[in-house]
C-alpha positions as semicolon CSV with decimal commas, in nm:
position;residue;x (nm);y (nm);z (nm)
1;M;12,334;8,693;9,459
2;T;12,215;8,453;9,189
3;D;11,965;8,295;9,429
4;E;11,831;8,639;9,517
5;L;11,786;8,726;9,150
6;I;11,595;8,400;9,100
7;Q;11,376;8,491;9,398
8;F;11,324;8,836;9,244
9;G;11,213;8,684;8,914
10;K;10,981;8,438;9,088
11;L;10,806;8,708;9,289
12;I;10,766;8,932;8,984
13;S;10,617;8,645;8,783
14;L;10,382;8,556;9,069
15;G;10,275;8,918;9,111
16;L;10,200;8,958;8,740
17;A;10,011;8,627;8,729
18;L;9,792;8,734;9,021
19;M;9,737;9,094;8,916
20;L;9,696;9,068;8,540
21;P;9,352;8,902;8,534
22;L;9,226;9,162;8,781
23;A;9,386;9,467;8,619
24;N;9,274;9,339;8,274
25;P;9,389;9,619;8,039
26;L;9,138;9,489;7,782
27;T;8,858;9,646;7,984
28;S;9,022;9,988;7,972
29;M;9,101;9,935;7,604
30;T;8,730;9,883;7,534
31;L;8,643;10,194;7,733
32;L;8,900;10,394;7,539
33;L;8,758;10,284;7,204
34;S;8,405;10,364;7,323
35;L;8,466;10,699;7,494
36;G;8,768;10,831;7,304
37;Q;8,626;10,840;6,954
38;Q;8,571;11,217;6,962
39;I;8,907;11,293;7,123
40;P;9,185;11,403;6,881
41;Y;9,454;11,138;6,832
42;K;9,741;11,331;6,996
43;E;9,526;11,430;7,294
44;R;9,403;11,072;7,333
45;Q;9,760;10,940;7,337
46;R;9,851;11,203;7,597
47;Q;9,562;11,090;7,814
48;V;9,667;10,725;7,773
49;T;10,014;10,810;7,905
50;Q;9,857;11,008;8,187
51;A;9,629;10,715;8,274
52;A;9,927;10,476;8,288
53;F;10,093;10,694;8,551
54;Y;9,765;10,712;8,743
55;V;9,739;10,331;8,744
56;V;10,090;10,288;8,884
57;G;10,032;10,565;9,140
58;I;9,705;10,415;9,265
59;M;9,865;10,072;9,305
60;V;10,173;10,204;9,488
61;V;9,967;10,418;9,728
62;T;9,730;10,127;9,792
63;Y;10,018;9,889;9,866
64;Y;10,193;10,117;10,114
65;A;9,892;10,295;10,271
66;G;9,628;10,021;10,247
67;A;9,723;9,859;10,580
68;L;9,703;10,197;10,755
69;L;9,354;10,257;10,616
70;M;9,246;9,909;10,726
71;H;9,374;9,972;11,077
72;T;9,199;10,310;11,086
73;F;8,862;10,161;10,993
74;G;8,909;9,842;11,196
75;I;8,910;9,605;10,898
76;S;9,073;9,266;10,954
77;I;9,271;9,070;10,695
78;P;9,015;8,785;10,684
79;G;8,737;9,040;10,638
80;L;8,930;9,204;10,356
81;R;8,996;8,870;10,188
82;I;8,630;8,765;10,204
83;A;8,502;9,105;10,085
84;G;8,769;9,124;9,814
85;G;8,691;8,767;9,709
86;L;8,323;8,847;9,670
87;I;8,409;9,155;9,462
88;V;8,646;8,954;9,244
89;V;8,383;8,679;9,195
90;S;8,128;8,943;9,096
91;I;8,367;9,097;8,842
92;G;8,455;8,753;8,709
93;F;8,089;8,657;8,658
94;S;8,023;8,987;8,479
95;M;8,311;8,904;8,240
96;L;8,199;8,543;8,194
97;F;7,835;8,633;8,131
98;P;7,832;8,988;7,989
99;T;7,500;9,166;7,951
100;D;7,392;9,446;7,723
101;Q;7,362;9,691;8,013
102;P;7,735;9,776;8,039
103;R;7,743;9,842;7,665
104;A;7,439;10,064;7,695
105;L;7,607;10,254;7,976
106;E;7,923;10,291;7,767
107;A;7,718;10,417;7,473
108;E;7,547;10,668;7,700
109;A;7,882;10,779;7,838
110;A;8,013;10,811;7,482
111;A;7,717;11,031;7,392
112;D;7,788;11,249;7,696
113;A;8,153;11,268;7,593
114;Q;8,055;11,398;7,253
115;D;7,879;11,693;7,418
116;R;8,207;11,808;7,571
117;L;8,486;11,962;7,366
118;I;8,773;11,740;7,482
119;P;8,678;11,518;7,778
120;N;8,954;11,392;8,006
121;I;8,902;11,020;8,066
122;A;9,252;10,943;8,196
123;F;9,171;10,902;8,565
124;V;8,803;10,808;8,542
125;P;8,717;10,563;8,392
126;L;9,046;10,441;8,235
127;A;9,261;10,420;8,549
128;L;8,987;10,394;8,810
129;P;8,784;10,173;8,799
130;G;8,885;10,050;8,451
131;T;9,218;9,898;8,561
132;A;9,281;9,980;8,927
133;G;8,931;9,886;9,041
134;P;8,798;9,749;9,372
135;G;8,916;9,395;9,302
136;T;9,267;9,513;9,216
137;I;9,284;9,729;9,529
138;A;9,162;9,443;9,751
139;M;9,419;9,208;9,597
140;I;9,703;9,458;9,654
141;I;9,614;9,512;10,022
142;S;9,578;9,139;10,079
143;G;9,907;9,078;9,896
144;A;10,083;9,338;10,111
145;A;9,970;9,151;10,423
146;S;10,094;8,823;10,276
147;M;10,431;8,979;10,193
148;D;10,480;9,070;10,559
149;T;10,381;8,729;10,699
150;A;10,444;8,451;10,444
151;I;10,704;8,593;10,204
152;K;10,918;8,847;10,388
153;P;11,097;8,599;10,623
154;D;11,215;8,377;10,334
155;Y;11,331;8,642;10,085
156;A;11,605;8,902;10,076
157;P;11,494;9,247;10,200
158;W;11,576;9,420;9,872
159;V;11,370;9,160;9,680
160;V;11,065;9,221;9,898
161;A;11,111;9,599;9,874
162;L;11,155;9,621;9,496
163;T;10,912;9,355;9,373
164;P;10,587;9,556;9,422
165;I;10,726;9,863;9,245
166;V;10,853;9,653;8,951
167;V;10,523;9,461;8,923
168;F;10,313;9,779;8,931
169;S;10,544;9,948;8,679
170;L;10,520;9,649;8,441
171;L;10,141;9,650;8,473
172;G;10,140;10,022;8,397
173;L;10,361;9,961;8,091
174;L;10,133;9,682;7,969
175;F;9,833;9,907;8,025
176;W;10,000;10,181;7,818
177;I;10,090;9,940;7,535
178;C;9,736;9,799;7,516
179;L;9,575;10,143;7,509
180;H;9,838;10,301;7,284
181;W;9,779;10,030;7,022
182;A;9,414;9,964;7,105
183;G;9,286;10,010;6,750
184;R;9,547;9,779;6,598
185;I;9,505;9,514;6,868
186;V;9,130;9,496;6,805
187;A;9,191;9,488;6,429
188;V;9,428;9,190;6,469
189;I;9,240;8,973;6,719
190;G;8,893;9,105;6,642
191;K;8,609;9,180;6,882
192;S;8,539;8,809;6,923
193;G;8,902;8,758;7,028
194;V;8,875;9,035;7,287
195;E;8,555;8,878;7,423
196;A;8,717;8,532;7,436
197;I;9,019;8,661;7,630
198;S;8,786;8,854;7,859
199;R;8,586;8,540;7,939
200;V;8,897;8,335;8,011
201;M;9,014;8,605;8,251
202;G;8,666;8,613;8,400
203;F;8,685;8,240;8,477
204;L;9,026;8,288;8,641
205;L;8,885;8,572;8,851
206;V;8,594;8,357;8,972
207;C;8,840;8,085;9,079
208;M;9,066;8,338;9,251
209;G;8,773;8,507;9,426
210;V;8,639;8,178;9,561
211;Q;8,986;8,093;9,691
212;F;9,006;8,434;9,862
213;V;8,680;8,361;10,044
214;I;8,800;8,012;10,143
215;N;9,128;8,154;10,277
216;G;8,943;8,421;10,475
217;V;8,703;8,170;10,630
218;L;8,986;7,929;10,716
219;E;9,181;8,212;10,879
220;I;8,879;8,306;11,092
221;I;8,833;7,941;11,195
222;S;9,201;7,910;11,288
223;K;9,192;8,230;11,496
224;Y;8,863;8,154;11,668
225;P;8,845;7,774;11,706
226;A;8,532;7,623;11,846
227;V;8,549;7,580;12,222
């Protein structure tokens, strides 16, 4: 039982390490501060809680239904890894080398939000694509395929079954904490601190995305060797 608990802890740590740079609650925190200025405090906190449940729900549905959708549309695992890797690289570069355009778009969205009485930003853009975006979804589907092939044979069934739910729940909790205390977090680390963390995560995403593409290409080569 002790060995299984160690396996459980290892998989949870691995899942968080892989998912956290992609989920990146700091992005949603920035969106909240930009778009939620005109939303009353209690309503904003309610929407933050709502968004956290949305994030967990999107990840769980993607994990369990992603393979079915891939089969329906005829998408292979190598194709998913290459496409997901390119998306992750793109997101990483945008975090490493931010431009003024996203800020302008956020300012425009904030102006639109002011025209509405109480806008609901819980699902869009906080949950999707703020946290559970294309890169996160691609990573989850690819991870689900890896669980079935590389991880499942070596781990206890209950460990494999519970790990995704625990990882997604912890990410949702972290998302809620970051957004619930968004104002204080920015006040402590400052905007420059947020940008620094964002760039470090961007670099990690670029590395991860490139590795996704390499893995996808190698898998294609191994399946279709040159005659």
